mmCIF file of C-alpha atoms in Angstrom:
data_model
loop_
_atom_site.group_PDB
_atom_site.id
_atom_site.type_symbol
_atom_site.label_atom_id
_atom_site.label_comp_id
_atom_site.label_asym_id
_atom_site.label_seq_id
_atom_site.Cartn_x
_atom_site.Cartn_y
_atom_site.Cartn_z
ATOM 1 C CA MET A 1 164.144 130.933 130.927
ATOM 2 C CA GLY A 2 165.354 127.467 131.720
ATOM 3 C CA THR A 3 163.380 124.284 131.189
ATOM 4 C CA MET A 4 161.379 122.933 134.082
ATOM 5 C CA ASN A 5 162.397 119.556 135.324
ATOM 6 C CA PRO A 6 160.073 117.523 137.475
ATOM 7 C CA THR A 7 160.906 117.630 141.087
ATOM 8 C CA PRO A 8 160.602 114.626 143.312
ATOM 9 C CA ASP A 9 157.303 116.073 144.601
ATOM 10 C CA SER A 10 155.643 116.482 141.108
ATOM 11 C CA PRO A 11 152.739 114.058 140.275
ATOM 12 C CA ARG A 12 153.657 111.299 137.842
ATOM 13 C CA LEU A 13 151.540 108.957 135.660
ATOM 14 C CA THR A 14 152.003 105.466 136.817
ATOM 15 C CA ALA A 15 151.688 102.513 134.467
ATOM 16 C CA LEU A 16 148.333 101.681 136.083
ATOM 17 C CA GLY A 17 147.067 105.216 135.428
ATOM 18 C CA LYS A 18 148.019 105.051 131.784
ATOM 19 C CA ILE A 19 146.097 101.816 131.408
ATOM 20 C CA ALA A 20 143.022 103.370 133.089
ATOM 21 C CA ILE A 21 143.089 106.365 130.715
ATOM 22 C CA PHE A 22 143.434 104.060 127.711
ATOM 23 C CA LEU A 23 140.440 101.974 128.822
ATOM 24 C CA PHE A 24 138.349 105.113 129.382
ATOM 25 C CA ILE A 25 139.080 106.349 125.841
ATOM 26 C CA CYS A 26 138.170 102.930 124.413
ATOM 27 C CA ALA A 27 134.896 102.925 126.340
ATOM 28 C CA CYS A 28 134.018 106.374 124.936
ATOM 29 C CA ILE A 29 134.734 105.249 121.386
ATOM 30 C CA PHE A 30 132.673 102.062 121.853
ATOM 31 C CA GLY A 31 129.813 104.032 123.419
ATOM 32 C CA ALA A 32 129.704 106.459 120.496
ATOM 33 C CA TYR A 33 129.731 103.564 118.022
ATOM 34 C CA TYR A 34 126.943 101.791 119.923
ATOM 35 C CA LEU A 35 124.856 104.971 120.075
ATOM 36 C CA PHE A 36 124.750 105.203 116.289
ATOM 37 C CA THR A 37 124.663 101.529 115.349
ATOM 38 C CA GLY A 38 123.282 99.616 118.277
ATOM 39 C CA LYS A 39 119.675 100.806 118.530
ATOM 40 C CA LYS A 40 118.344 98.421 115.926
ATOM 41 C CA SER A 41 120.027 95.466 117.598
ATOM 42 C CA LEU A 42 118.554 96.448 120.948
ATOM 43 C CA LYS A 43 115.053 96.711 119.486
ATOM 44 C CA GLU A 44 115.390 93.265 118.006
ATOM 45 C CA ALA A 45 116.910 91.764 121.127
ATOM 46 C CA ILE A 46 114.424 93.070 123.696
ATOM 47 C CA PRO A 47 110.694 92.526 123.064
ATOM 48 C CA GLY A 48 108.717 95.696 123.668
ATOM 49 C CA SER A 49 111.830 97.889 123.573
ATOM 50 C CA ALA A 50 110.464 99.832 120.561
ATOM 51 C CA ASN A 51 108.533 102.012 122.972
ATOM 52 C CA ILE A 52 111.679 102.733 125.014
ATOM 53 C CA LEU A 53 113.535 103.775 121.891
ATOM 54 C CA GLY A 54 110.766 105.956 120.450
ATOM 55 C CA GLY A 55 109.237 103.547 117.882
ATOM 56 C CA GLY A 56 105.878 103.182 119.629
ATOM 57 C CA PRO A 57 104.327 100.279 121.550
ATOM 58 C CA GLN A 58 103.690 96.780 120.230
ATOM 59 C CA VAL A 59 100.034 96.644 119.120
ATOM 60 C CA THR A 60 97.734 94.006 117.638
ATOM 61 C CA ILE A 61 94.587 94.893 115.678
ATOM 62 C CA GLY A 62 91.910 92.593 114.308
ATOM 63 C CA ILE A 63 90.066 93.243 111.036
ATOM 64 C CA ALA A 64 86.814 91.429 110.281
ATOM 65 C CA TYR A 65 86.613 91.520 106.498
ATOM 66 C CA GLY A 66 84.526 90.163 103.641
ATOM 67 C CA THR A 67 86.314 87.256 101.984
ATOM 68 C CA GLU A 68 86.017 88.850 98.531
ATOM 69 C CA LYS A 69 89.131 90.829 99.590
ATOM 70 C CA GLN A 70 91.047 87.850 100.977
ATOM 71 C CA ARG A 71 93.728 87.469 98.299
ATOM 72 C CA TRP A 72 94.459 91.189 98.219
ATOM 73 C CA LEU A 73 94.459 91.742 101.996
ATOM 74 C CA GLU A 74 96.643 88.726 102.719
ATOM 75 C CA TRP A 75 99.188 90.059 100.229
ATOM 76 C CA ALA A 76 98.916 93.560 101.743
ATOM 77 C CA VAL A 77 99.559 92.273 105.261
ATOM 78 C CA GLY A 78 102.661 90.483 103.993
ATOM 79 C CA GLU A 79 103.935 93.790 102.571
ATOM 80 C CA TRP A 80 102.947 95.647 105.750
ATOM 81 C CA GLN A 81 105.124 93.340 107.849
ATOM 82 C CA LYS A 82 108.165 94.546 105.888
ATOM 83 C CA THR A 83 107.638 98.178 107.002
ATOM 84 C CA SER A 84 108.822 99.822 110.212
ATOM 85 C CA ASP A 85 105.206 100.230 111.383
ATOM 86 C CA GLY A 86 104.518 96.620 110.476
ATOM 87 C CA LYS A 87 107.257 95.440 112.837
ATOM 88 C CA ARG A 88 105.393 96.785 115.839
ATOM 89 C CA ILE A 89 101.755 96.617 114.613
ATOM 90 C CA THR A 90 100.413 93.104 114.061
ATOM 91 C CA VAL A 91 97.350 92.857 111.797
ATOM 92 C CA ASN A 92 95.106 89.841 112.330
ATOM 93 C CA LEU A 93 92.754 89.209 109.398
ATOM 94 C CA ILE A 94 89.455 87.633 110.460
ATOM 95 C CA PRO A 95 87.502 86.400 107.411
ATOM 96 C CA MET A 96 83.746 86.768 107.862
ATOM 97 C CA GLY A 97 80.718 87.390 105.725
ATOM 98 C CA SER A 98 79.992 91.124 105.681
ATOM 99 C CA LEU A 99 76.820 90.872 107.774
ATOM 100 C CA GLU A 100 78.349 88.144 109.903
ATOM 101 C CA GLY A 101 81.120 90.610 110.800
ATOM 102 C CA ALA A 102 78.595 93.263 111.810
ATOM 103 C CA HIS A 103 76.798 90.798 114.062
ATOM 104 C CA ALA A 104 80.110 89.759 115.643
ATOM 105 C CA VAL A 105 81.041 93.372 116.481
ATOM 106 C CA ILE A 106 77.629 94.089 117.991
ATOM 107 C CA GLY A 107 77.898 90.810 119.898
ATOM 108 C CA GLY A 108 81.098 92.072 121.549
ATOM 109 C CA ASP A 109 83.777 90.094 119.691
ATOM 110 C CA GLN A 110 86.847 91.701 121.260
ATOM 111 C CA ARG A 111 89.155 90.451 118.509
ATOM 112 C CA ILE A 112 87.672 93.044 116.136
ATOM 113 C CA ASN A 113 88.879 96.652 115.966
ATOM 114 C CA VAL A 114 88.028 97.243 112.300
ATOM 115 C CA TRP A 115 85.030 96.056 110.280
ATOM 116 C CA SER A 116 85.493 96.022 106.503
ATOM 117 C CA PRO A 117 82.370 94.701 104.753
ATOM 118 C CA ALA A 118 81.933 94.653 100.993
ATOM 119 C CA SER A 119 79.594 97.648 100.941
ATOM 120 C CA ALA A 120 77.799 100.203 103.093
ATOM 121 C CA ALA A 121 74.418 98.542 102.466
ATOM 122 C CA TYR A 122 74.163 97.276 106.053
ATOM 123 C CA LYS A 123 75.781 100.300 107.723
ATOM 124 C CA ASP A 124 72.570 102.031 108.874
ATOM 125 C CA ILE A 125 71.245 98.863 110.492
ATOM 126 C CA PHE A 126 74.626 98.250 112.136
ATOM 127 C CA VAL A 127 74.616 101.789 113.605
ATOM 128 C CA GLN A 128 71.028 101.404 114.863
ATOM 129 C CA GLU A 129 71.753 98.072 116.540
ATOM 130 C CA TRP A 130 74.962 99.409 118.078
ATOM 131 C CA GLN A 131 73.190 102.428 119.551
ATOM 132 C CA ILE A 132 70.574 100.201 121.173
ATOM 133 C CA LYS A 133 73.275 98.185 122.925
ATOM 134 C CA TYR A 134 76.182 100.606 123.461
ATOM 135 C CA ASN A 135 74.916 104.149 122.675
ATOM 136 C CA GLY A 136 76.864 106.610 120.547
ATOM 137 C CA ASN A 137 78.276 106.347 117.050
ATOM 138 C CA PRO A 138 80.248 103.089 116.567
ATOM 139 C CA ILE A 139 82.370 104.407 113.680
ATOM 140 C CA LEU A 140 85.390 106.603 114.404
ATOM 141 C CA ARG A 141 86.534 106.813 110.785
ATOM 142 C CA GLU A 142 85.422 105.349 107.474
ATOM 143 C CA GLU A 143 87.028 105.283 104.039
ATOM 144 C CA PRO A 144 86.345 103.241 100.887
ATOM 145 C CA LEU A 145 89.205 100.865 100.075
ATOM 146 C CA ALA A 146 88.220 99.738 96.575
ATOM 147 C CA LEU A 147 85.093 99.648 94.453
ATOM 148 C CA THR A 148 83.396 96.815 92.611
ATOM 149 C CA PRO A 149 79.923 96.376 91.076
ATOM 150 C CA MET A 150 77.892 93.166 90.846
ATOM 151 C CA VAL A 151 78.130 90.851 87.836
ATOM 152 C CA PHE A 152 76.674 87.588 86.638
ATOM 153 C CA VAL A 153 79.221 84.891 85.873
ATOM 154 C CA ALA A 154 78.053 82.067 83.608
ATOM 155 C CA TRP A 155 79.705 79.308 81.625
ATOM 156 C CA ASP A 156 80.019 80.829 78.163
ATOM 157 C CA GLU A 157 78.533 77.862 76.307
ATOM 158 C CA ARG A 158 75.401 78.022 78.446
ATOM 159 C CA TYR A 159 75.197 81.795 78.407
ATOM 160 C CA GLN A 160 75.107 81.849 74.595
ATOM 161 C CA VAL A 161 72.006 79.632 74.405
ATOM 162 C CA PHE A 162 70.433 81.410 77.395
ATOM 163 C CA ALA A 163 70.821 84.726 75.555
ATOM 164 C CA LYS A 164 69.217 83.284 72.413
ATOM 165 C CA LYS A 165 66.035 82.543 74.344
ATOM 166 C CA TYR A 166 65.922 85.470 76.799
ATOM 167 C CA HIS A 167 68.028 88.055 74.879
ATOM 168 C CA GLU A 168 69.835 89.198 78.015
ATOM 169 C CA MET A 169 70.743 87.975 81.484
ATOM 170 C CA ASN A 170 69.214 89.906 84.339
ATOM 171 C CA LEU A 171 67.350 88.936 87.484
ATOM 172 C CA SER A 172 64.027 88.974 85.624
ATOM 173 C CA THR A 173 65.211 86.517 82.964
ATOM 174 C CA VAL A 174 66.988 84.398 85.599
ATOM 175 C CA HIS A 175 63.645 84.271 87.436
ATOM 176 C CA ASP A 176 61.948 83.051 84.252
ATOM 177 C CA ALA A 177 64.595 80.386 83.607
ATOM 178 C CA LEU A 178 64.228 79.078 87.154
ATOM 179 C CA GLN A 179 60.495 78.545 86.548
ATOM 180 C CA GLU A 180 61.161 76.091 83.703
ATOM 181 C CA LYS A 181 60.401 72.733 85.338
ATOM 182 C CA SER A 182 62.385 70.801 82.732
ATOM 183 C CA GLY A 183 65.288 73.221 82.989
ATOM 184 C CA TRP A 184 67.686 73.331 80.054
ATOM 185 C CA ALA A 185 65.456 71.030 78.014
ATOM 186 C CA ALA A 186 62.937 73.896 77.745
ATOM 187 C CA ILE A 187 65.538 76.665 77.617
ATOM 188 C CA ALA A 188 67.857 75.271 74.953
ATOM 189 C CA ASN A 189 66.820 71.686 74.134
ATOM 190 C CA GLN A 190 69.706 70.418 76.251
ATOM 191 C CA PRO A 191 68.106 67.969 78.716
ATOM 192 C CA GLN A 192 71.517 66.517 79.657
ATOM 193 C CA TRP A 193 72.336 69.806 81.387
ATOM 194 C CA GLY A 194 69.543 69.267 83.906
ATOM 195 C CA LEU A 195 67.866 72.111 85.742
ATOM 196 C CA PHE A 196 68.978 75.727 85.377
ATOM 197 C CA LYS A 197 71.157 76.345 88.444
ATOM 198 C CA PHE A 198 71.569 79.899 89.734
ATOM 199 C CA GLY A 199 73.363 80.800 92.954
ATOM 200 C CA HIS A 200 74.112 83.668 95.308
ATOM 201 C CA THR A 201 75.256 84.008 98.904
ATOM 202 C CA HIS A 202 73.111 84.132 102.040
ATOM 203 C CA PRO A 203 71.490 87.601 102.310
ATOM 204 C CA ASN A 204 71.492 87.529 106.122
ATOM 205 C CA GLN A 205 75.211 86.744 106.275
ATOM 206 C CA SER A 206 76.897 88.028 103.118
ATOM 207 C CA ASN A 207 76.729 91.431 101.467
ATOM 208 C CA SER A 208 76.581 90.021 97.919
ATOM 209 C CA GLY A 209 73.479 88.036 98.897
ATOM 210 C CA LEU A 210 71.916 91.171 100.333
ATOM 211 C CA MET A 211 72.824 93.091 97.174
ATOM 212 C CA THR A 212 71.154 90.360 95.089
ATOM 213 C CA ILE A 213 67.765 90.889 96.698
ATOM 214 C CA VAL A 214 68.213 94.693 96.688
ATOM 215 C CA LEU A 215 68.892 94.604 92.931
ATOM 216 C CA ALA A 216 66.007 92.173 92.493
ATOM 217 C CA ALA A 217 63.664 94.797 93.965
ATOM 218 C CA TYR A 218 65.122 97.553 91.785
ATOM 219 C CA ASP A 219 64.938 95.329 88.684
ATOM 220 C CA TYR A 220 61.328 94.322 89.367
ATOM 221 C CA HIS A 221 60.178 97.930 89.887
ATOM 222 C CA LYS A 222 62.432 99.298 87.085
ATOM 223 C CA LYS A 223 63.880 102.136 89.157
ATOM 224 C CA THR A 224 67.306 103.235 90.362
ATOM 225 C CA LYS A 225 66.328 105.333 93.387
ATOM 226 C CA GLY A 226 63.487 105.886 95.774
ATOM 227 C CA LEU A 227 62.990 102.209 96.625
ATOM 228 C CA GLY A 228 60.515 102.238 99.478
ATOM 229 C CA VAL A 229 58.997 99.827 101.976
ATOM 230 C CA GLY A 230 55.808 99.877 99.883
ATOM 231 C CA ASP A 231 57.774 98.481 96.929
ATOM 232 C CA VAL A 232 59.126 95.659 99.064
ATOM 233 C CA VAL A 233 55.789 94.607 100.595
ATOM 234 C CA ASP A 234 53.945 94.799 97.260
ATOM 235 C CA PRO A 235 52.200 91.369 97.056
ATOM 236 C CA LYS A 236 53.163 90.878 93.396
ATOM 237 C CA PHE A 237 56.806 91.567 94.149
ATOM 238 C CA GLN A 238 56.637 89.261 97.165
ATOM 239 C CA GLN A 239 55.361 86.427 94.989
ATOM 240 C CA TRP A 240 57.968 87.107 92.294
ATOM 241 C CA LEU A 241 60.778 87.193 94.881
ATOM 242 C CA GLU A 242 59.599 83.903 96.373
ATOM 243 C CA GLU A 243 59.658 82.261 92.944
ATOM 244 C CA LEU A 244 63.167 83.587 92.284
ATOM 245 C CA GLU A 245 64.563 82.576 95.659
ATOM 246 C CA ARG A 246 62.918 79.162 95.874
ATOM 247 C CA GLY A 247 64.787 78.275 92.696
ATOM 248 C CA ALA A 248 68.145 79.776 93.707
ATOM 249 C CA SER A 249 70.826 77.798 95.539
ATOM 250 C CA GLY A 250 74.128 78.186 97.329
ATOM 251 C CA PHE A 251 73.494 80.610 100.190
ATOM 252 C CA SER A 252 77.057 80.422 101.504
ATOM 253 C CA ASN A 253 78.296 83.219 103.760
ATOM 254 C CA SER A 254 81.264 83.748 101.407
ATOM 255 C CA THR A 255 81.209 85.038 97.836
ATOM 256 C CA GLY A 256 84.784 83.887 97.303
ATOM 257 C CA ASN A 257 83.995 80.355 98.500
ATOM 258 C CA MET A 258 80.991 80.086 96.172
ATOM 259 C CA MET A 259 83.015 81.296 93.197
ATOM 260 C CA ARG A 260 85.748 78.817 94.071
ATOM 261 C CA GLU A 261 83.165 76.009 94.174
ATOM 262 C CA MET A 262 81.855 76.990 90.733
ATOM 263 C CA VAL A 263 85.391 76.892 89.308
ATOM 264 C CA LEU A 264 86.285 73.616 91.040
ATOM 265 C CA LYS A 265 83.107 71.687 90.195
ATOM 266 C CA GLY A 266 82.172 73.273 86.889
ATOM 267 C CA PRO A 267 78.649 73.469 85.386
ATOM 268 C CA SER A 268 77.406 70.612 87.566
ATOM 269 C CA SER A 269 77.417 73.066 90.513
ATOM 270 C CA TYR A 270 76.158 76.306 88.934
ATOM 271 C CA ASP A 271 75.220 77.555 85.487
ATOM 272 C CA ALA A 272 75.278 81.163 86.636
ATOM 273 C CA MET A 273 75.914 83.159 89.783
ATOM 274 C CA LEU A 274 75.693 86.794 90.908
ATOM 275 C CA VAL A 275 78.993 87.878 92.481
ATOM 276 C CA TYR A 276 81.319 90.844 92.806
ATOM 277 C CA GLU A 277 83.119 91.896 89.645
ATOM 278 C CA SER A 278 86.425 91.644 91.537
ATOM 279 C CA VAL A 279 85.791 88.017 92.505
ATOM 280 C CA ALA A 280 84.870 87.144 88.921
ATOM 281 C CA ILE A 281 88.053 88.740 87.549
ATOM 282 C CA ASP A 282 90.187 87.026 90.170
ATOM 283 C CA TYR A 283 88.967 83.585 89.016
ATOM 284 C CA LEU A 284 88.628 83.979 85.231
ATOM 285 C CA GLY A 285 91.984 82.422 84.429
ATOM 286 C CA ASN A 286 91.490 79.530 86.876
ATOM 287 C CA ALA A 287 88.142 78.608 85.346
ATOM 288 C CA GLU A 288 89.228 78.496 81.725
ATOM 289 C CA GLY A 289 91.913 75.913 82.373
ATOM 290 C CA ARG A 290 89.401 73.544 84.007
ATOM 291 C CA TRP A 291 85.942 73.807 82.441
ATOM 292 C CA GLY A 292 86.113 76.359 79.658
ATOM 293 C CA LYS A 293 85.488 80.060 79.411
ATOM 294 C CA ILE A 294 83.409 82.006 81.909
ATOM 295 C CA ARG A 295 81.362 84.928 80.676
ATOM 296 C CA VAL A 296 80.928 88.121 82.717
ATOM 297 C CA ILE A 297 77.579 89.895 82.300
ATOM 298 C CA TYR A 298 76.633 93.212 83.917
ATOM 299 C CA PRO A 299 73.047 93.496 85.150
ATOM 300 C CA GLU A 300 71.111 96.484 83.835
ATOM 301 C CA TYR A 301 70.368 97.585 87.421
ATOM 302 C CA ASN A 302 73.605 97.572 89.379
ATOM 303 C CA ALA A 303 75.190 99.018 92.523
ATOM 304 C CA TRP A 304 78.633 99.888 93.849
ATOM 305 C CA ASN A 305 80.292 97.934 96.632
ATOM 306 C CA GLU A 306 82.796 100.350 98.157
ATOM 307 C CA ASN A 307 84.536 97.926 100.570
ATOM 308 C CA PRO A 308 84.506 100.502 103.390
ATOM 309 C CA TYR A 309 87.040 100.361 106.223
ATOM 310 C CA TYR A 310 85.321 101.199 109.517
ATOM 311 C CA ILE A 311 87.498 101.911 112.556
ATOM 312 C CA ILE A 312 85.198 100.886 115.388
ATOM 313 C CA ASP A 313 84.771 102.988 118.525
ATOM 314 C CA ALA A 314 84.553 99.820 120.597
ATOM 315 C CA PRO A 315 85.013 99.875 124.381
ATOM 316 C CA TRP A 316 87.613 97.107 124.031
ATOM 317 C CA SER A 317 89.765 99.074 121.555
ATOM 318 C CA SER A 318 92.666 100.977 123.135
ATOM 319 C CA PRO A 319 93.848 104.390 121.853
ATOM 320 C CA ASP A 320 96.970 102.663 120.486
ATOM 321 C CA GLN A 321 94.819 100.151 118.568
ATOM 322 C CA ARG A 322 92.765 102.956 117.037
ATOM 323 C CA LYS A 323 95.913 104.770 115.932
ATOM 324 C CA ALA A 324 97.326 101.534 114.556
ATOM 325 C CA ALA A 325 94.112 100.881 112.614
ATOM 326 C CA ASP A 326 94.425 104.341 111.076
ATOM 327 C CA LYS A 327 98.075 103.690 110.154
ATOM 328 C CA PHE A 328 97.118 100.469 108.359
ATOM 329 C CA LEU A 329 94.301 102.279 106.538
ATOM 330 C CA GLN A 330 96.784 104.838 105.185
ATOM 331 C CA PHE A 331 98.984 101.958 104.021
ATOM 332 C CA LEU A 332 96.072 100.256 102.191
ATOM 333 C CA LEU A 333 95.257 103.499 100.369
ATOM 334 C CA SER A 334 98.842 104.055 99.202
ATOM 335 C CA GLU A 335 99.476 103.720 95.455
ATOM 336 C CA PRO A 336 101.538 100.481 95.508
ATOM 337 C CA ILE A 337 98.896 98.645 97.542
ATOM 338 C CA GLN A 338 96.025 100.083 95.504
ATOM 339 C CA LYS A 339 97.721 98.941 92.293
ATOM 340 C CA GLN A 340 97.727 95.401 93.661
ATOM 341 C CA ALA A 341 93.996 95.723 94.431
ATOM 342 C CA LEU A 342 93.561 96.338 90.705
ATOM 343 C CA VAL A 343 95.409 93.099 89.959
ATOM 344 C CA HIS A 344 92.691 91.325 91.957
ATOM 345 C CA GLY A 345 89.922 92.980 89.973
ATOM 346 C CA PHE A 346 89.033 95.919 92.220
ATOM 347 C CA ARG A 347 88.639 99.498 91.038
ATOM 348 C CA PRO A 348 91.052 101.402 93.328
ATOM 349 C CA ALA A 349 89.679 104.032 95.712
ATOM 350 C CA ASN A 350 92.884 106.031 95.206
ATOM 351 C CA THR A 351 92.076 108.082 92.106
ATOM 352 C CA ASN A 352 95.770 108.392 91.237
ATOM 353 C CA VAL A 353 95.734 104.743 90.151
ATOM 354 C CA SER A 354 94.608 104.259 86.542
ATOM 355 C CA ILE A 355 92.499 101.267 85.472
ATOM 356 C CA LYS A 356 92.915 101.671 81.701
ATOM 357 C CA PHE A 357 96.300 100.432 80.473
ATOM 358 C CA PRO A 358 97.386 97.340 78.482
ATOM 359 C CA GLU A 359 98.013 95.026 81.465
ATOM 360 C CA SER A 360 94.926 96.126 83.406
ATOM 361 C CA PRO A 361 92.385 93.322 83.938
ATOM 362 C CA PHE A 362 89.767 95.686 82.506
ATOM 363 C CA VAL A 363 91.679 95.594 79.222
ATOM 364 C CA LYS A 364 93.079 92.071 79.482
ATOM 365 C CA TYR A 365 89.688 90.434 80.120
ATOM 366 C CA ALA A 366 87.530 92.581 77.858
ATOM 367 C CA SER A 367 86.876 89.521 75.655
ATOM 368 C CA TYR A 368 85.281 87.814 78.662
ATOM 369 C CA GLY A 369 82.766 90.640 78.961
ATOM 370 C CA VAL A 370 84.626 92.756 81.555
ATOM 371 C CA GLN A 371 83.912 96.450 81.016
ATOM 372 C CA VAL A 372 84.584 99.772 82.708
ATOM 373 C CA ASP A 373 81.317 101.620 82.121
ATOM 374 C CA LEU A 374 78.082 100.551 83.811
ATOM 375 C CA GLN A 375 74.440 101.120 82.924
ATOM 376 C CA LYS A 376 72.091 102.041 85.782
ATOM 377 C CA ILE A 377 73.513 102.510 89.273
ATOM 378 C CA CYS A 378 70.996 102.131 92.101
ATOM 379 C CA ASP A 379 71.010 104.164 95.296
ATOM 380 C CA PRO A 380 71.686 102.408 98.609
ATOM 381 C CA PRO A 381 68.313 101.638 100.239
ATOM 382 C CA SER A 382 67.295 102.806 103.704
ATOM 383 C CA ALA A 383 67.607 100.633 106.805
ATOM 384 C CA GLU A 384 63.826 100.090 106.808
ATOM 385 C CA VAL A 385 63.888 98.825 103.222
ATOM 386 C CA VAL A 386 66.832 96.510 103.939
ATOM 387 C CA ASN A 387 65.155 95.091 107.054
ATOM 388 C CA ASN A 388 61.944 94.387 105.143
ATOM 389 C CA LEU A 389 63.834 92.805 102.258
ATOM 390 C CA LEU A 390 65.707 90.511 104.627
ATOM 391 C CA ALA A 391 62.458 89.544 106.378
ATOM 392 C CA SER A 392 60.828 88.912 103.001
ATOM 393 C CA TRP A 393 63.721 86.737 101.895
ATOM 394 C CA GLN A 394 63.555 84.706 105.102
ATOM 395 C CA ARG A 395 59.902 83.962 104.417
ATOM 396 C CA THR A 396 60.727 82.709 100.914
ATOM 397 C CA GLN A 397 62.840 79.956 102.463
ATOM 398 C CA GLY A 398 60.027 78.267 104.367
ATOM 399 C CA ASN A 399 61.520 75.139 105.923
ATOM 400 C CA ARG A 400 64.669 75.107 103.770
#
């Protein structure tokens, strides 16, 4: 069979056709390359394009949180921003006293999608007040983030002479020291130290202040559970509480700010204070370099502060915001973030994270009085008890 030669009528590729085919092939190659490598660039170049490309919508959530967690949460948000979820979910931290945050949510502060107080002590009252205004359960999901008990912090030099006179530091002995009209002159023959100065935060604004008066009631009645309204309205307890609180000072809405003031100003501001263990640990090193060693003392009657994370079922929260709040919760409970909570003195809620190892603050600061085991843990009181305690405290203030 002979070879076929093109006839004058056969179709031929012109130079222009060859160029067109070459350009088409180049376009296909470029398109394939772009498909595999260009998505990231497109996401970065076009705001809101994450949703188009399957990454989810851009979302902002606000978290009203107790300032005792400020150092840890600010670090955590910085780490969150490095993740793929963090590139589309913006977390706004809104520092507020624990009770102040509850009041803001009930008042309709639309910046807030998550409320993270220091403890669940005010939860029942929050739920009751929400139901009066909005109906339904305000909490979609709740998880503890990190645990911390209450501790006294005192300048070690002053604690040593306090302990010689009163044997131990608890709210009963603090009450007695506050009744000494000549202050340290009567306590330790140190008139140059002035009055005995004890501080805690505002019970109507800050959880640690509320926990102070709750533990005061438990300490006075020498019980760890079953605290009732009758215990709170007992006239002898009412008088004792008034004496304690008329002598106390501070009443800030922020535990962290009060602890910072004690470290900055030294013994001229406070001799002792009742704060979260985590806050005390976070400031131990700062204090020693300025005014000397701080001593950590655990009250006999104590309570856990679980730092709960409440995703709020607020009418202003969108479904995407609720999902985003849940995503950030999962991130906070992950081991790397929980380990950093330990660095700031918290006891991690993730049980996979150990607290007993050489570099742990619970080992490192043992000489300051920091310890793992506690004595008597008190049950959270009912909403009725908390309401009556807060009303009782308000009456102790008179015209202050």
